[in-house]
Amino acid sequence: MSFDLFVFERRSCINTSLDIFSYQEKFTEYTEDKDYNSLNGCSDIISSWAKKMFEKFPPMNGEYAPPDEIAYASEESENHLTDYSLGKHGVYCAFSYSVAEKALEYIKSIADEYKVGFYDIQSNDAIFGKGIEILKYRTESHGDTICDLDNIERVIDTLDSIERGTTNRENAFITIWFETDGVESTFVQATPSYKSKGFFKNILYKNKSNDISGYFFEIEKDGALYQTLIKDKNELKEMVRAWCIDRKEPNISKYKKLLDL
Protein backbone atom coordinates (compact mmCIF):
# COMPACT_ATOMS: atom_id res chain seq x y z
CA MET A 1 0.00 0.00 0.00
CA SER A 2 1.15 3.53 -0.74
CA PHE A 3 0.09 7.06 0.13
CA ASP A 4 -1.14 8.49 -3.17
CA LEU A 5 -1.45 12.11 -4.25
CA PHE A 6 -2.48 13.50 -7.61
CA VAL A 7 -0.71 16.78 -8.39
CA PHE A 8 -2.04 19.03 -11.15
CA GLU A 9 -0.87 22.18 -12.84
CA ARG A 10 -3.06 25.20 -12.11
CA ARG A 11 -4.34 25.79 -15.64
CA SER A 12 -7.29 27.93 -16.74
CA CYS A 13 -9.37 24.78 -17.35
CA ILE A 14 -8.98 23.61 -13.72
CA ASN A 15 -11.41 25.72 -11.70
CA THR A 16 -13.52 23.28 -9.70
CA SER A 17 -13.19 19.92 -7.97
CA LEU A 18 -15.22 18.44 -10.83
CA ASP A 19 -12.52 19.58 -13.26
CA ILE A 20 -9.91 17.86 -11.09
CA PHE A 21 -11.83 14.58 -10.88
CA SER A 22 -12.34 14.63 -14.65
CA TYR A 23 -8.67 15.32 -15.33
CA GLN A 24 -7.52 12.65 -12.88
CA GLU A 25 -9.76 10.07 -14.56
CA LYS A 26 -8.35 11.00 -17.96
CA PHE A 27 -4.77 11.10 -16.64
CA THR A 28 -4.92 7.60 -15.15
CA GLU A 29 -5.77 6.14 -18.55
CA TYR A 30 -2.07 6.83 -19.27
CA THR A 31 -2.59 7.54 -22.95
CA GLU A 32 -0.13 10.43 -23.30
CA ASP A 33 2.57 9.90 -25.88
CA LYS A 34 5.44 10.04 -23.39
CA ASP A 35 7.54 8.07 -20.94
CA TYR A 36 5.84 8.53 -17.55
CA ASN A 37 9.21 8.07 -15.79
CA SER A 38 10.71 11.01 -17.68
CA LEU A 39 10.33 14.77 -17.47
CA ASN A 40 10.56 14.93 -21.27
CA GLY A 41 7.17 16.10 -22.49
CA CYS A 42 6.19 17.64 -19.15
CA SER A 43 5.23 21.30 -18.98
CA ASP A 44 7.71 23.77 -17.50
CA ILE A 45 5.58 24.03 -14.36
CA ILE A 46 5.43 20.28 -13.79
CA SER A 47 9.14 19.90 -14.56
CA SER A 48 10.10 22.63 -12.07
CA TRP A 49 7.83 21.21 -9.38
CA ALA A 50 9.11 17.66 -9.90
CA LYS A 51 12.77 18.68 -9.70
CA LYS A 52 12.05 20.41 -6.40
CA MET A 53 10.28 17.31 -5.08
CA PHE A 54 13.14 15.06 -6.18
CA GLU A 55 15.43 16.89 -3.75
CA LYS A 56 13.56 15.43 -0.75
CA PHE A 57 11.60 12.55 -2.29
CA PRO A 58 13.75 11.09 -5.07
CA PRO A 59 12.12 9.06 -7.84
CA MET A 60 12.37 5.29 -8.01
CA ASN A 61 12.78 5.36 -11.78
CA GLY A 62 14.04 7.59 -14.55
CA GLU A 63 17.08 9.73 -15.12
CA TYR A 64 16.77 11.47 -11.74
CA ALA A 65 16.62 8.23 -9.73
CA PRO A 66 19.59 7.98 -7.33
CA PRO A 67 21.99 5.03 -7.62
CA ASP A 68 21.18 2.03 -5.47
CA GLU A 69 24.03 2.67 -3.05
CA ILE A 70 22.40 6.01 -2.16
CA ALA A 71 18.74 5.04 -2.55
CA TYR A 72 19.06 2.02 -0.26
CA ALA A 73 21.82 3.28 2.04
CA SER A 74 19.41 3.40 4.99
CA GLU A 75 15.80 2.69 5.87
CA GLU A 76 15.11 6.42 5.87
CA SER A 77 16.53 6.96 2.38
CA GLU A 78 14.58 3.97 1.07
CA ASN A 79 11.35 5.25 2.63
CA HIS A 80 11.73 8.55 0.80
CA LEU A 81 11.86 6.88 -2.61
CA THR A 82 8.71 7.78 -4.51
CA ASP A 83 6.99 6.35 -7.56
CA TYR A 84 6.06 9.24 -9.87
CA SER A 85 3.94 8.99 -13.01
CA LEU A 86 4.90 12.17 -14.83
CA GLY A 87 2.37 13.55 -17.31
CA LYS A 88 2.37 16.78 -19.26
CA HIS A 89 0.20 18.71 -16.78
CA GLY A 90 -0.10 16.32 -13.84
CA VAL A 91 1.76 13.82 -11.67
CA TYR A 92 0.52 10.75 -9.83
CA CYS A 93 2.71 10.24 -6.75
CA ALA A 94 2.93 7.09 -4.62
CA PHE A 95 4.78 7.73 -1.35
CA SER A 96 5.68 5.32 1.42
CA TYR A 97 3.14 5.58 4.25
CA SER A 98 6.03 6.14 6.65
CA VAL A 99 6.66 9.57 5.08
CA ALA A 100 3.05 10.42 4.21
CA GLU A 101 2.73 13.32 6.66
CA LYS A 102 6.09 14.80 5.63
CA ALA A 103 5.23 14.50 1.94
CA LEU A 104 1.83 16.10 2.39
CA GLU A 105 3.18 19.04 4.37
CA TYR A 106 6.05 19.58 1.94
CA ILE A 107 3.79 19.58 -1.10
CA LYS A 108 1.48 22.06 0.63
CA SER A 109 4.43 24.32 1.43
CA ILE A 110 5.57 24.62 -2.20
CA ALA A 111 2.25 24.33 -4.05
CA ASP A 112 1.58 28.04 -4.50
CA GLU A 113 5.18 28.84 -5.42
CA TYR A 114 5.19 26.19 -8.15
CA LYS A 115 1.61 26.87 -9.30
CA VAL A 116 0.20 23.42 -8.61
CA GLY A 117 -2.63 21.96 -6.57
CA PHE A 118 -3.18 18.43 -5.39
CA TYR A 119 -5.84 15.86 -4.64
CA ASP A 120 -5.31 13.71 -1.53
CA ILE A 121 -7.07 10.52 -2.57
CA GLN A 122 -7.13 9.12 0.98
CA SER A 123 -8.84 12.12 2.60
CA ASN A 124 -12.39 13.46 2.91
CA ASP A 125 -10.90 16.96 2.92
CA ALA A 126 -9.16 16.06 -0.26
CA ILE A 127 -8.30 19.01 -2.50
CA PHE A 128 -5.71 21.72 -1.95
CA GLY A 129 -5.37 24.76 -4.17
CA LYS A 130 -6.25 28.40 -3.61
CA GLY A 131 -9.29 29.61 -5.50
CA ILE A 132 -10.55 26.16 -6.49
CA GLU A 133 -14.31 25.75 -6.10
CA ILE A 134 -14.96 22.48 -4.29
CA LEU A 135 -18.35 20.82 -4.69
CA LYS A 136 -19.78 19.46 -1.43
CA TYR A 137 -23.02 18.01 -0.13
CA ARG A 138 -24.65 16.99 3.11
CA THR A 139 -27.74 14.94 3.93
CA GLU A 140 -29.86 14.17 6.98
CA SER A 141 -27.37 11.44 7.96
CA HIS A 142 -24.14 12.46 6.23
CA GLY A 143 -21.87 15.40 7.06
CA ASP A 144 -20.11 17.78 4.68
CA THR A 145 -18.48 15.70 1.94
CA ILE A 146 -16.51 16.47 -1.21
CA CYS A 147 -18.33 14.82 -4.09
CA ASP A 148 -18.83 14.46 -7.80
CA LEU A 149 -22.07 14.47 -9.77
CA ASP A 150 -22.44 10.69 -9.55
CA ASN A 151 -22.43 10.90 -5.74
CA ILE A 152 -25.14 13.56 -5.83
CA GLU A 153 -27.34 11.67 -8.28
CA ARG A 154 -27.13 8.50 -6.18
CA VAL A 155 -28.33 10.47 -3.16
CA ILE A 156 -31.18 12.01 -5.18
CA ASP A 157 -32.19 8.54 -6.40
CA THR A 158 -32.87 7.49 -2.79
CA LEU A 159 -34.57 10.68 -1.58
CA ASP A 160 -37.97 8.96 -1.45
CA SER A 161 -36.67 5.84 0.32
CA ILE A 162 -38.47 5.06 3.59
CA GLU A 163 -35.08 4.28 5.13
CA ARG A 164 -34.18 7.97 4.79
CA GLY A 165 -37.41 9.66 5.83
CA THR A 166 -41.17 9.34 5.92
CA THR A 167 -42.69 12.73 6.81
CA ASN A 168 -42.13 16.43 6.31
CA ARG A 169 -40.83 16.54 9.90
CA GLU A 170 -38.54 13.51 9.62
CA ASN A 171 -37.45 14.03 6.06
CA ALA A 172 -34.65 13.10 3.72
CA PHE A 173 -32.77 15.98 2.14
CA ILE A 174 -29.65 16.91 0.21
CA THR A 175 -27.92 20.29 0.33
CA ILE A 176 -25.31 21.10 -2.34
CA TRP A 177 -22.84 23.97 -2.59
CA PHE A 178 -19.42 25.03 -3.79
CA GLU A 179 -16.79 26.06 -1.26
CA THR A 180 -13.76 28.22 -2.10
CA ASP A 181 -10.87 28.57 0.36
CA GLY A 182 -13.16 27.51 3.19
CA VAL A 183 -15.95 29.96 2.29
CA GLU A 184 -19.32 28.53 1.26
CA SER A 185 -21.13 29.96 -1.75
CA THR A 186 -24.87 29.91 -2.44
CA PHE A 187 -26.55 26.53 -2.17
CA VAL A 188 -29.37 24.44 -3.57
CA GLN A 189 -31.24 21.70 -1.75
CA ALA A 190 -34.02 19.20 -2.29
CA THR A 191 -36.39 17.16 -0.13
CA PRO A 192 -39.47 15.04 -0.91
CA SER A 193 -42.96 16.45 -0.53
CA TYR A 194 -44.52 13.66 1.52
CA LYS A 195 -48.25 13.03 1.28
CA SER A 196 -49.92 12.75 4.66
CA LYS A 197 -51.26 9.32 5.60
CA GLY A 198 -54.08 8.35 7.88
CA PHE A 199 -53.78 5.55 10.42
CA PHE A 200 -55.05 2.79 8.12
CA LYS A 201 -53.01 4.05 5.20
CA ASN A 202 -49.91 3.92 7.38
CA ILE A 203 -50.61 0.24 8.06
CA LEU A 204 -51.32 -0.42 4.39
CA TYR A 205 -48.10 1.22 3.22
CA LYS A 206 -45.89 -0.16 5.99
CA ASN A 207 -42.47 -1.23 4.67
CA LYS A 208 -43.30 0.08 1.21
CA SER A 209 -42.02 3.12 -0.66
CA ASN A 210 -43.09 6.62 0.37
CA ASP A 211 -46.10 8.26 -1.22
CA ILE A 212 -44.85 11.66 -2.38
CA SER A 213 -46.22 14.44 -4.56
CA GLY A 214 -42.84 15.55 -5.87
CA TYR A 215 -39.68 17.19 -4.61
CA PHE A 216 -39.21 20.61 -3.07
CA PHE A 217 -36.27 22.32 -4.75
CA GLU A 218 -34.81 25.31 -2.93
CA ILE A 219 -32.13 27.79 -3.92
CA GLU A 220 -30.38 30.56 -2.05
CA LYS A 221 -30.16 33.79 -4.01
CA ASP A 222 -29.40 37.37 -2.96
CA GLY A 223 -29.71 36.57 0.73
CA ALA A 224 -33.05 34.79 0.51
CA LEU A 225 -34.32 31.23 0.11
CA TYR A 226 -36.73 30.36 -2.74
CA GLN A 227 -38.70 27.17 -3.30
CA THR A 228 -40.59 25.35 -6.02
CA LEU A 229 -42.13 21.89 -6.39
CA ILE A 230 -40.71 19.57 -9.03
CA LYS A 231 -42.87 16.58 -9.90
CA ASP A 232 -40.30 14.40 -11.63
CA LYS A 233 -37.04 13.06 -10.16
CA ASN A 234 -35.28 13.14 -13.52
CA GLU A 235 -36.18 16.80 -13.91
CA LEU A 236 -34.74 17.43 -10.45
CA LYS A 237 -31.49 15.71 -11.43
CA GLU A 238 -31.28 17.76 -14.62
CA MET A 239 -31.69 21.00 -12.66
CA VAL A 240 -28.99 19.96 -10.21
CA ARG A 241 -26.70 18.88 -13.04
CA ALA A 242 -27.15 22.24 -14.80
CA TRP A 243 -26.41 24.08 -11.54
CA CYS A 244 -23.29 22.01 -10.79
CA ILE A 245 -21.81 21.56 -14.27
CA ASP A 246 -23.03 24.52 -16.32
CA ARG A 247 -23.44 26.80 -13.27
CA LYS A 248 -26.89 27.63 -14.63
CA GLU A 249 -29.32 29.03 -12.10
CA PRO A 250 -33.03 28.36 -12.64
CA ASN A 251 -35.48 31.17 -13.32
CA ILE A 252 -36.93 31.83 -9.87
CA SER A 253 -39.54 34.39 -10.92
CA LYS A 254 -42.34 31.91 -10.09
CA TYR A 255 -40.67 30.41 -7.02
CA LYS A 256 -42.07 30.98 -3.54
CA LYS A 257 -39.87 33.09 -1.30
CA LEU A 258 -39.55 31.21 1.98
CA LEU A 259 -37.39 33.52 4.08
CA ASP A 260 -34.55 36.00 4.23
CA LEU A 261 -31.27 34.47 5.35
PDB file of N, CA, C and O in Angstrom, residues 20 27 33 53 56 84 97 118 130 143 146 164 175 180 205 209 226:
ATOM      1  N   ILE A  20     -11.028  18.678 -11.579  1.00  0.00           N
ATOM      2  CA  ILE A  20      -9.911  17.861 -11.090  1.00  0.00           C
ATOM      3  C   ILE A  20     -10.241  16.379 -11.209  1.00  0.00           C
ATOM      4  O   ILE A  20      -9.424  15.583 -11.682  1.00  0.00           O
ATOM      5  N   PHE A  27      -6.208  11.295 -16.834  1.00  0.00           N
ATOM      6  CA  PHE A  27      -4.766  11.104 -16.637  1.00  0.00           C
ATOM      7  C   PHE A  27      -4.436   9.640 -16.394  1.00  0.00           C
ATOM      8  O   PHE A  27      -3.466   9.103 -16.948  1.00  0.00           O
ATOM      9  N   ASP A  33       1.464  10.423 -25.079  1.00  0.00           N
ATOM     10  CA  ASP A  33       2.573   9.904 -25.885  1.00  0.00           C
ATOM     11  C   ASP A  33       3.897  10.328 -25.250  1.00  0.00           C
ATOM     12  O   ASP A  33       4.600  11.208 -25.750  1.00  0.00           O
ATOM     13  N   MET A  53      10.685  18.473  -5.873  1.00  0.00           N
ATOM     14  CA  MET A  53      10.278  17.309  -5.080  1.00  0.00           C
ATOM     15  C   MET A  53      11.388  16.266  -5.016  1.00  0.00           C
ATOM     16  O   MET A  53      11.610  15.638  -3.970  1.00  0.00           O
ATOM     17  N   LYS A  56      13.910  16.055  -2.033  1.00  0.00           N
ATOM     18  CA  LYS A  56      13.562  15.434  -0.750  1.00  0.00           C
ATOM     19  C   LYS A  56      12.947  14.043  -0.915  1.00  0.00           C
ATOM     20  O   LYS A  56      13.073  13.196  -0.023  1.00  0.00           O
ATOM     21  N   TYR A  84       6.739   8.143  -9.173  1.00  0.00           N
ATOM     22  CA  TYR A  84       6.064   9.237  -9.875  1.00  0.00           C
ATOM     23  C   TYR A  84       5.626   8.777 -11.261  1.00  0.00           C
ATOM     24  O   TYR A  84       6.402   8.159 -11.990  1.00  0.00           O
ATOM     25  N   TYR A  97       3.986   5.084   3.165  1.00  0.00           N
ATOM     26  CA  TYR A  97       3.144   5.584   4.250  1.00  0.00           C
ATOM     27  C   TYR A  97       3.973   6.134   5.407  1.00  0.00           C
ATOM     28  O   TYR A  97       3.511   6.994   6.159  1.00  0.00           O
ATOM     29  N   PHE A 118      -3.218  19.881  -5.478  1.00  0.00           N
ATOM     30  CA  PHE A 118      -3.175  18.425  -5.386  1.00  0.00           C
ATOM     31  C   PHE A 118      -4.459  17.869  -4.798  1.00  0.00           C
ATOM     32  O   PHE A 118      -5.210  18.564  -4.101  1.00  0.00           O
ATOM     33  N   LYS A 130      -5.535  27.150  -3.840  1.00  0.00           N
ATOM     34  CA  LYS A 130      -6.248  28.399  -3.611  1.00  0.00           C
ATOM     35  C   LYS A 130      -7.139  28.742  -4.797  1.00  0.00           C
ATOM     36  O   LYS A 130      -6.745  28.619  -5.945  1.00  0.00           O
ATOM     37  N   GLY A 143     -22.449  14.074   6.923  1.00  0.00           N
ATOM     38  CA  GLY A 143     -21.874  15.405   7.062  1.00  0.00           C
ATOM     39  C   GLY A 143     -21.285  15.934   5.771  1.00  0.00           C
ATOM     40  O   GLY A 143     -21.362  15.300   4.715  1.00  0.00           O
ATOM     41  N   ILE A 146     -16.894  16.168   0.165  1.00  0.00           N
ATOM     42  CA  ILE A 146     -16.513  16.468  -1.212  1.00  0.00           C
ATOM     43  C   ILE A 146     -17.098  15.391  -2.116  1.00  0.00           C
ATOM     44  O   ILE A 146     -17.079  14.203  -1.780  1.00  0.00           O
ATOM     45  N   ARG A 164     -34.758   6.640   4.591  1.00  0.00           N
ATOM     46  CA  ARG A 164     -34.177   7.970   4.790  1.00  0.00           C
ATOM     47  C   ARG A 164     -35.154   8.962   5.410  1.00  0.00           C
ATOM     48  O   ARG A 164     -34.725   9.956   6.001  1.00  0.00           O
ATOM     49  N   THR A 175     -28.334  18.904   0.533  1.00  0.00           N
ATOM     50  CA  THR A 175     -27.917  20.289   0.331  1.00  0.00           C
ATOM     51  C   THR A 175     -26.592  20.269  -0.417  1.00  0.00           C
ATOM     52  O   THR A 175     -25.696  19.497  -0.079  1.00  0.00           O
ATOM     53  N   THR A 180     -15.037  27.712  -1.590  1.00  0.00           N
ATOM     54  CA  THR A 180     -13.762  28.218  -2.097  1.00  0.00           C
ATOM     55  C   THR A 180     -12.932  28.749  -0.943  1.00  0.00           C
ATOM     56  O   THR A 180     -13.363  29.666  -0.236  1.00  0.00           O
ATOM     57  N   TYR A 205     -49.335   0.912   3.927  1.00  0.00           N
ATOM     58  CA  TYR A 205     -48.096   1.218   3.223  1.00  0.00           C
ATOM     59  C   TYR A 205     -46.847   0.882   4.035  1.00  0.00           C
ATOM     60  O   TYR A 205     -45.754   1.246   3.663  1.00  0.00           O
ATOM     61  N   SER A 209     -42.613   1.838  -0.327  1.00  0.00           N
ATOM     62  CA  SER A 209     -42.019   3.125  -0.657  1.00  0.00           C
ATOM     63  C   SER A 209     -42.923   4.266  -0.210  1.00  0.00           C
ATOM     64  O   SER A 209     -44.133   4.100  -0.034  1.00  0.00           O
ATOM     65  N   TYR A 226     -35.570  30.510  -1.861  1.00  0.00           N
ATOM     66  CA  TYR A 226     -36.725  30.364  -2.739  1.00  0.00           C
ATOM     67  C   TYR A 226     -37.010  28.886  -2.969  1.00  0.00           C
ATOM     68  O   TYR A 226     -36.092  28.061  -2.997  1.00  0.00           O
TER      69      TYR A 226
END
